[in-house]
PDB file of C-alpha atoms in Angstrom:
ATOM      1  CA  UNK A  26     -33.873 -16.019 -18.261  1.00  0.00           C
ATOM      2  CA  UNK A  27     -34.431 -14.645 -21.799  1.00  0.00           C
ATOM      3  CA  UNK A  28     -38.039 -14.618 -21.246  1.00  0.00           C
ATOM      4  CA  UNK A  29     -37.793 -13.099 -17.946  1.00  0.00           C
ATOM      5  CA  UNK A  30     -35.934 -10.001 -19.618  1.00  0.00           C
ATOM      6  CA  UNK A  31     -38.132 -10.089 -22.612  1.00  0.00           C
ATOM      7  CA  UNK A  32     -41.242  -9.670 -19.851  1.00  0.00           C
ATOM      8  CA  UNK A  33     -39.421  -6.778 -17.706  1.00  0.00           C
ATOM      9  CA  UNK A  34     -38.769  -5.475 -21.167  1.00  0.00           C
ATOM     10  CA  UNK A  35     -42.263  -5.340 -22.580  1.00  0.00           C
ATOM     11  CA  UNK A  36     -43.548  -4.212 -19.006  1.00  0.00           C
ATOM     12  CA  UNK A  37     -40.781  -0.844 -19.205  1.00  0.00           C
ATOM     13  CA  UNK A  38     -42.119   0.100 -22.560  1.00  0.00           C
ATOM     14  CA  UNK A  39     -45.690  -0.695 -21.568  1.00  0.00           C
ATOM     15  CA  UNK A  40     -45.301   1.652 -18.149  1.00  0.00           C
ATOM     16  CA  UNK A  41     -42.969   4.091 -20.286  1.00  0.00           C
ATOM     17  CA  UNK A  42     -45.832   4.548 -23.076  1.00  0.00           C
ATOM     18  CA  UNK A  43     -48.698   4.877 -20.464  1.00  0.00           C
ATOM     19  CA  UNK A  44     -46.431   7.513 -18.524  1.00  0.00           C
ATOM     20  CA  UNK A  45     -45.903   9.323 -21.782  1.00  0.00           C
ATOM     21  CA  UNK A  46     -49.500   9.264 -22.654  1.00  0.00           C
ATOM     22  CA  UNK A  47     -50.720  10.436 -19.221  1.00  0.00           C
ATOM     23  CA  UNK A  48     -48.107  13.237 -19.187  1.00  0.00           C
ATOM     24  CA  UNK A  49     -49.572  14.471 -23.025  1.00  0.00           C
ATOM     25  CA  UNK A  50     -53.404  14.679 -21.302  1.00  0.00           C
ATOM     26  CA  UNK A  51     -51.913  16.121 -18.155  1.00  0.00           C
ATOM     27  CA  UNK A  52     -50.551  19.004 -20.582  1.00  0.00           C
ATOM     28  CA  UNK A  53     -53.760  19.554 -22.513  1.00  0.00           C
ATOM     29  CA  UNK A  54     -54.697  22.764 -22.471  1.00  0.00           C
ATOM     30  CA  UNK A  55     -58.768  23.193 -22.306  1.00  0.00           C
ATOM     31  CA  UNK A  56     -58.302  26.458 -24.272  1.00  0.00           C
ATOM     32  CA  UNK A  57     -56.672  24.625 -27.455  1.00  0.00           C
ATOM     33  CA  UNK A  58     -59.216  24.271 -29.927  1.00  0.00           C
ATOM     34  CA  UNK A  59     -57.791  21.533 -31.577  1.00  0.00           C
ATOM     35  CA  UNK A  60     -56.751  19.291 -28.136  1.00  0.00           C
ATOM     36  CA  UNK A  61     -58.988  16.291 -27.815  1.00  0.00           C
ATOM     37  CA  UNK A  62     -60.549  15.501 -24.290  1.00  0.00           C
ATOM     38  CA  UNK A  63     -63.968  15.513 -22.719  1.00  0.00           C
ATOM     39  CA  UNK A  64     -66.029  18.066 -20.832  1.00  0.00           C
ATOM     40  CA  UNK A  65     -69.271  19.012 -19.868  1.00  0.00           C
ATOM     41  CA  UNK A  66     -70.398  22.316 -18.816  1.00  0.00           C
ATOM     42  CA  UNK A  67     -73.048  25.386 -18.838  1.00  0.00           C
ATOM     43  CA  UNK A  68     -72.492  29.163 -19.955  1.00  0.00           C
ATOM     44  CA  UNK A  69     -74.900  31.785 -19.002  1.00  0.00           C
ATOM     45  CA  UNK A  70     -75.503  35.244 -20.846  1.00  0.00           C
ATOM     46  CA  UNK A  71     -78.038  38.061 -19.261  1.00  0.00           C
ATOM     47  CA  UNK A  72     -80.830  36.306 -21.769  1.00  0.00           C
ATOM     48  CA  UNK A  73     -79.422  32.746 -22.296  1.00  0.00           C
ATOM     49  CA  UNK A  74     -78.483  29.505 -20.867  1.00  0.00           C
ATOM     50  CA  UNK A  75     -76.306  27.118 -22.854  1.00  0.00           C
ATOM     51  CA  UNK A  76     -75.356  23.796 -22.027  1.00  0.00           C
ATOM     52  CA  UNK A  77     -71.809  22.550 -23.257  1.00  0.00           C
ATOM     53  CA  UNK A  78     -70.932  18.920 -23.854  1.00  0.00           C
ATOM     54  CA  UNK A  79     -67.634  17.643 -26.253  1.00  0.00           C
ATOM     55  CA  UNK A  80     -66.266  14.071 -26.316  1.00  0.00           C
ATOM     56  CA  UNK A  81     -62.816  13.337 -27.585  1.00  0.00           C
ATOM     57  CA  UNK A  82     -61.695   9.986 -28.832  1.00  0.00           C
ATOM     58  CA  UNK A  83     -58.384  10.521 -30.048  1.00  0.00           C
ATOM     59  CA  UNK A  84     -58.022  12.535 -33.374  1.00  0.00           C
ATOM     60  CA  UNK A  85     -61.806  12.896 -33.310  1.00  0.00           C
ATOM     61  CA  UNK A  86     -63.962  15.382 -31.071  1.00  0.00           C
ATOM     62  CA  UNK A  87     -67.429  15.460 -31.085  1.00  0.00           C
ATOM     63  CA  UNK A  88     -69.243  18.800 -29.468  1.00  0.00           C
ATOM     64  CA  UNK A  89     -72.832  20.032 -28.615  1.00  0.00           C
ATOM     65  CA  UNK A  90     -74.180  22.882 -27.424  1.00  0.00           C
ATOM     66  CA  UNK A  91     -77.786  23.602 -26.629  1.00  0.00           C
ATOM     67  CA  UNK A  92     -79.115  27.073 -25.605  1.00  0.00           C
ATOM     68  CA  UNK A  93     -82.519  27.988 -24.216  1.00  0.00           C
ATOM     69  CA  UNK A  94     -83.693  31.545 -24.157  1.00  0.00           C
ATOM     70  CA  UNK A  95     -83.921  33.342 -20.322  1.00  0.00           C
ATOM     71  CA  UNK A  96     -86.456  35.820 -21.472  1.00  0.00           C
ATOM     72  CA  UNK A  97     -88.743  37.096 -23.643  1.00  0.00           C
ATOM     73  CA  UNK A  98     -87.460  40.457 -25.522  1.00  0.00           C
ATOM     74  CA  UNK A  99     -87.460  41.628 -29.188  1.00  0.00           C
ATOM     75  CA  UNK A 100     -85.261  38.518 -30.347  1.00  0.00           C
ATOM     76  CA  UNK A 101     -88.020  36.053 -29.105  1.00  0.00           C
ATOM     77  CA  UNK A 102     -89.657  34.395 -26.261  1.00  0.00           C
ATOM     78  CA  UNK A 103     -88.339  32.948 -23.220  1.00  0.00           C
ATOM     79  CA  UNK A 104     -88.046  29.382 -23.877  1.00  0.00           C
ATOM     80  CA  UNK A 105     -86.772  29.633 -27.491  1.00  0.00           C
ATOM     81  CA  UNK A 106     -83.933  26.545 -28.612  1.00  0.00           C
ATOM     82  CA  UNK A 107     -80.767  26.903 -30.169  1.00  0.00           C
ATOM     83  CA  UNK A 108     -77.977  24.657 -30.933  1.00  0.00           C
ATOM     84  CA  UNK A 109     -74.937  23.491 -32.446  1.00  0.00           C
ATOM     85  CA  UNK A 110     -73.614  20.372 -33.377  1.00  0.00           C
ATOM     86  CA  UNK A 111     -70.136  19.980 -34.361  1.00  0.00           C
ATOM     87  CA  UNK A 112     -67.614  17.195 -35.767  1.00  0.00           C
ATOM     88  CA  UNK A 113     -63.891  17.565 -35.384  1.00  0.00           C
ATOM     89  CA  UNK A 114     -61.161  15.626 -36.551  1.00  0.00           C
ATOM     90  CA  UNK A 115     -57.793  16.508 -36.009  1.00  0.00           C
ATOM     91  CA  UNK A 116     -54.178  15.501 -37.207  1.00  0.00           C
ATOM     92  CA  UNK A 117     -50.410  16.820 -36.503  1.00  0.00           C
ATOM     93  CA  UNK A 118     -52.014  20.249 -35.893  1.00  0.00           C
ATOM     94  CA  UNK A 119     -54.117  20.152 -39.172  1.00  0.00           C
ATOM     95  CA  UNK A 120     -58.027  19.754 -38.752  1.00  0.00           C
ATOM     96  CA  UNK A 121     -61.069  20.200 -40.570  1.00  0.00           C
ATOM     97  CA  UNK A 122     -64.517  20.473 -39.139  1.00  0.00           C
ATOM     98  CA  UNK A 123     -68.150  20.074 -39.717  1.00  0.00           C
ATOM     99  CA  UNK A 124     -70.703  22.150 -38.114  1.00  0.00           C
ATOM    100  CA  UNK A 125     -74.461  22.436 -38.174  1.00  0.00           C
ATOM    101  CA  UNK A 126     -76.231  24.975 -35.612  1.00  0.00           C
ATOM    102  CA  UNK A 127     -79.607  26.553 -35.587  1.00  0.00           C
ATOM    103  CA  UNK A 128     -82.676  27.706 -33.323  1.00  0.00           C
ATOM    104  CA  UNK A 129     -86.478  28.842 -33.444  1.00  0.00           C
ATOM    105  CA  UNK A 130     -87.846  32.059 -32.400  1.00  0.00           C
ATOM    106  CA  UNK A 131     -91.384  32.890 -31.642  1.00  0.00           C
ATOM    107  CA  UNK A 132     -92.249  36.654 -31.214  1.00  0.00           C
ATOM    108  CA  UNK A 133     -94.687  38.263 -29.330  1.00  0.00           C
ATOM    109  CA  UNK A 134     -96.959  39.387 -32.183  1.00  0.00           C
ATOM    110  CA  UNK A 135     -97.177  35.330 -32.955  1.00  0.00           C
ATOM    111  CA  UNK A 136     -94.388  35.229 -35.927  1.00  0.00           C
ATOM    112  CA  UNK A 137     -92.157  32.509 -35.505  1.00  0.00           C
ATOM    113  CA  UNK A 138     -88.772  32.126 -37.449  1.00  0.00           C
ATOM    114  CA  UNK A 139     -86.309  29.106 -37.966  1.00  0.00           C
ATOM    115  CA  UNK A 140     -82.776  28.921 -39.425  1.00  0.00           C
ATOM    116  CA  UNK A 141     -80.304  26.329 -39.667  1.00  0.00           C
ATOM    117  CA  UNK A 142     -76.460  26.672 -41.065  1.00  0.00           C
ATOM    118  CA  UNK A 143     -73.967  24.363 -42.241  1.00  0.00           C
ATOM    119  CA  UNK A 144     -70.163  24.917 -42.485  1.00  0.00           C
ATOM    120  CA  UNK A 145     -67.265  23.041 -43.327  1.00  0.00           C
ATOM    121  CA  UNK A 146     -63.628  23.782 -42.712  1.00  0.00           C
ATOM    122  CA  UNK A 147     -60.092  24.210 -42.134  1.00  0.00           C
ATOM    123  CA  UNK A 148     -58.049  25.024 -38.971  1.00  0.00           C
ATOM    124  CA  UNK A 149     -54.466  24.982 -38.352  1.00  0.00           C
ATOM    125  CA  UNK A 150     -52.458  25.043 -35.179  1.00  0.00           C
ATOM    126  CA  UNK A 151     -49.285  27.398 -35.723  1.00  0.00           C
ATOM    127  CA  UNK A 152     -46.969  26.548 -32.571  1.00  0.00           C
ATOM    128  CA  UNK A 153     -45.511  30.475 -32.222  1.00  0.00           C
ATOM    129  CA  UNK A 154     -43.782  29.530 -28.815  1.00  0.00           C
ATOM    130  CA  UNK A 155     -44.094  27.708 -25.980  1.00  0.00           C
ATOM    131  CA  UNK A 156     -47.378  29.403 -24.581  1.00  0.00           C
ATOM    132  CA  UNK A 157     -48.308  31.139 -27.627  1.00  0.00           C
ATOM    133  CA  UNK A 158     -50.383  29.074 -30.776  1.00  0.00           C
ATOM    134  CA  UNK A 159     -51.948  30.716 -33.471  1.00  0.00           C
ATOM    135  CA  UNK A 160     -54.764  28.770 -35.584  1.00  0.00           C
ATOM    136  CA  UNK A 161     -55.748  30.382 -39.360  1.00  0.00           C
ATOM    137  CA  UNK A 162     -59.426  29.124 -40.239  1.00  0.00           C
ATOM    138  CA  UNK A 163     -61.481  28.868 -42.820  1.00  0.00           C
ATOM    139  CA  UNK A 164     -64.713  27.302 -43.991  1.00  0.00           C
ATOM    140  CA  UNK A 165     -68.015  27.805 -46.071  1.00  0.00           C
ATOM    141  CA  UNK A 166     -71.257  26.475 -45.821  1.00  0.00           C
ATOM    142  CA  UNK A 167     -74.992  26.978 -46.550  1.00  0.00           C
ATOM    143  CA  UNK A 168     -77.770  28.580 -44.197  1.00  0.00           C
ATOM    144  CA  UNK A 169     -81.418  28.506 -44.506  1.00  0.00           C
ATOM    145  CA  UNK A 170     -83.873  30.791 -42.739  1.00  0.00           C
ATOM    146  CA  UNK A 171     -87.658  30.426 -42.126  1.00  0.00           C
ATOM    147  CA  UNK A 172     -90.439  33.019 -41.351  1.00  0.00           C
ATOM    148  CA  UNK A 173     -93.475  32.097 -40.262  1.00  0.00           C
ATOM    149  CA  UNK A 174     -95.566  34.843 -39.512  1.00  0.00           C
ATOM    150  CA  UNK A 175     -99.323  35.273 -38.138  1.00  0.00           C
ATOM    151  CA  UNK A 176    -100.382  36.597 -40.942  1.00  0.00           C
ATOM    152  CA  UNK A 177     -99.463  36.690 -44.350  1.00  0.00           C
ATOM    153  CA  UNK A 178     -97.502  34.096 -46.589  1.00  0.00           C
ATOM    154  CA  UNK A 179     -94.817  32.015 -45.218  1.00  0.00           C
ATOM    155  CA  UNK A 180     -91.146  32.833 -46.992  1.00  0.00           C
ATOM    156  CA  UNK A 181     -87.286  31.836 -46.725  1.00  0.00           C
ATOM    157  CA  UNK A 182     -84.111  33.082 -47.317  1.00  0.00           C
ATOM    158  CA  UNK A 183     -81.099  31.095 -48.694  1.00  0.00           C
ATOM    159  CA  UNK A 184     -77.530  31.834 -48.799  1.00  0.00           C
ATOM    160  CA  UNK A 185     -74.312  30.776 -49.954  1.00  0.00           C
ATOM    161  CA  UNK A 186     -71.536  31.417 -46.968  1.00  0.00           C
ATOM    162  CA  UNK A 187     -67.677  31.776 -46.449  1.00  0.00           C
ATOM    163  CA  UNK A 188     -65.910  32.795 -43.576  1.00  0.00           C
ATOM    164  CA  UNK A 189     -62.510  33.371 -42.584  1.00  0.00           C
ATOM    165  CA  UNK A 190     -60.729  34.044 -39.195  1.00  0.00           C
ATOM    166  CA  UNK A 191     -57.703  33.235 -36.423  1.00  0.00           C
ATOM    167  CA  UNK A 192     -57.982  31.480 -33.144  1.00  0.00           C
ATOM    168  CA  UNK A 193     -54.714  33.095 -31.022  1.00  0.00           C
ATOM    169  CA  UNK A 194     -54.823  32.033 -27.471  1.00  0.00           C
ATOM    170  CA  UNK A 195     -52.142  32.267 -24.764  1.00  0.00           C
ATOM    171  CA  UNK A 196     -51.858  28.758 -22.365  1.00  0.00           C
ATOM    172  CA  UNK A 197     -50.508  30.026 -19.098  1.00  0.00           C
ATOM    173  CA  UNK A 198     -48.258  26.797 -17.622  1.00  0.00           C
ATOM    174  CA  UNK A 199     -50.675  26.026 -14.942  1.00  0.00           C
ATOM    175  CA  UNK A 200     -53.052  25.455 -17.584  1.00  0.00           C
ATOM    176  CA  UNK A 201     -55.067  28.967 -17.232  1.00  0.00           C
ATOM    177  CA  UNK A 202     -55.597  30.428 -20.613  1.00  0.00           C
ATOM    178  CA  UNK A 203     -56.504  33.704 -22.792  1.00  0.00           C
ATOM    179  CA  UNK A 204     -57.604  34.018 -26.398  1.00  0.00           C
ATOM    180  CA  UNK A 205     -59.139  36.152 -29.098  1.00  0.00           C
ATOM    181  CA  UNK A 206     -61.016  35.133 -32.647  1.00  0.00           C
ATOM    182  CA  UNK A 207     -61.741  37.381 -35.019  1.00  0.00           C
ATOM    183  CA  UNK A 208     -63.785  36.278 -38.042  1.00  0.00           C
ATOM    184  CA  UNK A 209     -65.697  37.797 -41.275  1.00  0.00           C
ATOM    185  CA  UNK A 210     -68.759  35.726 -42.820  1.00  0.00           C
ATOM    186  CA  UNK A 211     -69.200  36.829 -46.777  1.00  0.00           C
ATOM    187  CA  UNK A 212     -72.949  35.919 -47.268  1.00  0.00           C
ATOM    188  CA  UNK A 213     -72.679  35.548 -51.125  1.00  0.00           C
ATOM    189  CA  UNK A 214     -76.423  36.408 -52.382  1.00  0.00           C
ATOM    190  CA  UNK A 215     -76.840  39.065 -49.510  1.00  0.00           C
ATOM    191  CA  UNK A 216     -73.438  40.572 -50.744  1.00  0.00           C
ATOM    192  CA  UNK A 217     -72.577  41.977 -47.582  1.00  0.00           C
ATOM    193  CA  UNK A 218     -70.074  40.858 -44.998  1.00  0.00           C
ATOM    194  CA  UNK A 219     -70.707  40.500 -41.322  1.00  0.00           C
ATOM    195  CA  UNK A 220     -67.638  41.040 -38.957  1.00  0.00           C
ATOM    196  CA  UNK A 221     -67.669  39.306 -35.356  1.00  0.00           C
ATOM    197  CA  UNK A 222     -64.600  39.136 -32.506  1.00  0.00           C
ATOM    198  CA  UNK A 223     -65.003  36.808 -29.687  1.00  0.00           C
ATOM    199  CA  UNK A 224     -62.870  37.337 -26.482  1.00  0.00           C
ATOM    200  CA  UNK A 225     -62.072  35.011 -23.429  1.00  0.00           C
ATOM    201  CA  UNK A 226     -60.418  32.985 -21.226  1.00  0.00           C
ATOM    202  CA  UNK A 227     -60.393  30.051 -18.556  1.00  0.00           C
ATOM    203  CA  UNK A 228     -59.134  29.983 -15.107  1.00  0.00           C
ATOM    204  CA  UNK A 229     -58.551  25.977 -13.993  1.00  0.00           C
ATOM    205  CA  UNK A 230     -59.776  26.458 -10.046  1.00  0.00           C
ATOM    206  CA  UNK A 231     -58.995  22.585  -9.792  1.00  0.00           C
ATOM    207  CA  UNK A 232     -57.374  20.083 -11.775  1.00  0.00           C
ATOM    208  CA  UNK A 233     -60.287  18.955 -13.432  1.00  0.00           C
ATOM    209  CA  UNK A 234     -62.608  22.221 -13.442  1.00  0.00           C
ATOM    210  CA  UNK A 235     -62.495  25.513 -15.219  1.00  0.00           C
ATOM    211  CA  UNK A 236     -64.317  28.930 -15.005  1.00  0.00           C
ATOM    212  CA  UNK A 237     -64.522  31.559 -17.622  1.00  0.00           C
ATOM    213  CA  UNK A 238     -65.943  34.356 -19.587  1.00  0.00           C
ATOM    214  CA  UNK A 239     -66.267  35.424 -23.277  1.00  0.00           C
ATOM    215  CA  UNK A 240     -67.623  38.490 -24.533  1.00  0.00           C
ATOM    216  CA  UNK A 241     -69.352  38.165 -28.132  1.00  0.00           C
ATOM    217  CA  UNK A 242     -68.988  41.353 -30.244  1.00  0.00           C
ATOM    218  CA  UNK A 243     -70.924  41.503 -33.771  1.00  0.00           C
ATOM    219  CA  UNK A 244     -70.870  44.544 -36.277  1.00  0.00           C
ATOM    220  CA  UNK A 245     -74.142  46.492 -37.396  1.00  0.00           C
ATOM    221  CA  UNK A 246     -75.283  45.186 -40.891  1.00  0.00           C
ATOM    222  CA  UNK A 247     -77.900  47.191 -42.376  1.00  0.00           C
ATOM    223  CA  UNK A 248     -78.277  44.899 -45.560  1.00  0.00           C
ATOM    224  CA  UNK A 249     -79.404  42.668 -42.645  1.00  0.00           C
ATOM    225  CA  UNK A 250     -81.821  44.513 -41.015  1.00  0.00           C
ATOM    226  CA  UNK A 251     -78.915  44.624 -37.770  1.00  0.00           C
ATOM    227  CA  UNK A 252     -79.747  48.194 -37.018  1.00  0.00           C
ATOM    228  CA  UNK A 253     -76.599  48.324 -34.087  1.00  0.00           C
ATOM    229  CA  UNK A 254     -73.802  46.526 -32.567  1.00  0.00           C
ATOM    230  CA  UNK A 255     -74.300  43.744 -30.678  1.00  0.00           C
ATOM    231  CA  UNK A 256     -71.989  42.667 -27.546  1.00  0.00           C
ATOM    232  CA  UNK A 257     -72.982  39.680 -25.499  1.00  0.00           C
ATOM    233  CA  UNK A 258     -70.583  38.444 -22.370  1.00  0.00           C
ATOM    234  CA  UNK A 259     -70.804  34.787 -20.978  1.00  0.00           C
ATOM    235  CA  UNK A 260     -69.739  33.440 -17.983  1.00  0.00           C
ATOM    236  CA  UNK A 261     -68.717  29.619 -17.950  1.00  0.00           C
ATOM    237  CA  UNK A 262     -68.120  26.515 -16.179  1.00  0.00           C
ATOM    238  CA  UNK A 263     -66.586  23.210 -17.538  1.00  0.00           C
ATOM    239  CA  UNK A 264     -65.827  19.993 -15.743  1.00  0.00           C
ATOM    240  CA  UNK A 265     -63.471  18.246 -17.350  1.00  0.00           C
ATOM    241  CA  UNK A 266     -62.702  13.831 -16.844  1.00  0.00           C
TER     242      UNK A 266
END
């Protein structure tokens, strides 16, 4: 008898912790930066294609992104790579982060350039209410770019970088969501700043698949040789399991 009641026992907790833990993924929100599932998925600008991919096991998320270039403009040539790769580890709202992204350009006139960027960094989830979180980030990092031209003598550029931004989304209860991110990059030998909002949101059109769009907004920088404003929108789809 005692070990009959000490079996229904461990089965209730058993059944009461899987319960619990299949109501916490059921309430993920796919618009939390700091919530820990797995998705694949592709986003599509009016010159790029991007494919999405993040794993989560537990506290720790692993992402990648690769882009390939639509066509051929003043930026580059169709066919050009970019990418980012990106380690996550979260705890009781607290995270840090390590991210390395990069790409190659070729131009027309036969000049081809490279750079590649590392950060590391901080995020924290502030809980405001119910639907409402608010994450503070910071990081710095390194970044390295290459120019290759035709003619002439090869050369990089090095630089020293910190940036600092928030992460405020809204998380609709039927899992929809809404967010902006605002961030400023100091670029320490360069001694200028460069100022960049990103936009967006996700509509869940099943219970395992999303569609979205993000618009991309970076500030002139004339230190920088960015002559004008730059605004980029995305659309997106993610498939979640």
């Amino acid at each position: 008898m005692k070990k009959a009641i000490l079996a229904t026992t461990a089965t209730l907790l058993m059944a009461a912790l899987s319960t619990g833990a299949m109501a916490e993924e059921e309430n993920v929100n796919y618009g939390d930066p700091t919530a820990s599932f797995s998705t694949l998925g592709v986003s599509a600008s009016e010159n790029h294609t991007q494919l999405n991919g993040m794993y989560g096991a537990g506290s720790n998320i692993f992402q990648l992104d690769l882009g390939f270039k639509n066509k051929t403009n003043d930026k580059g040539k169709a066919g050009d790579v970019n990418y980012r790769g990106r380690y996550f580890h979260v705890t009781d709202g607290l995270g840090y982060s390590v991210d390395v992204l990069g790409g190659v350009n070729n131009f027309e006139n036969g000049d081809k350039s490279t750079s590649n960027t590392v950060l590391a960094g901080l995020i924290y989830k502030f809980q405001v209410t119910d639907n409402i979180s608010v994450f503070p980030m910071a990081s710095m990092g390194y970044t390295r770019s290459d120019m290759n031209p035709k003619t002439g003598a090869d050369s990089k550029t090095t630089d020293t970088l910190f940036q600092g931004g928030v992460y405020a989304m809204y998380g609709f209860d039927d899992g929809h969501w809404v967010y902006v991110n605002p961030k400023v990059t100091h670029m320490r030998k360069a001694n200028t700043n460069v100022a960049q909002v990103e936009a967006g949101g996700g509509f869940m059109v099943a219970e395992k698949v999303s569609v979205g769009a993000k618009v991309e907004y970076t500030a002139k920088n004339d230190k920088l040789g960015m002559k004008k404003d730059d605004t980029v929108g995305w659309l997106q789809a993610n498939y979640y399991f």
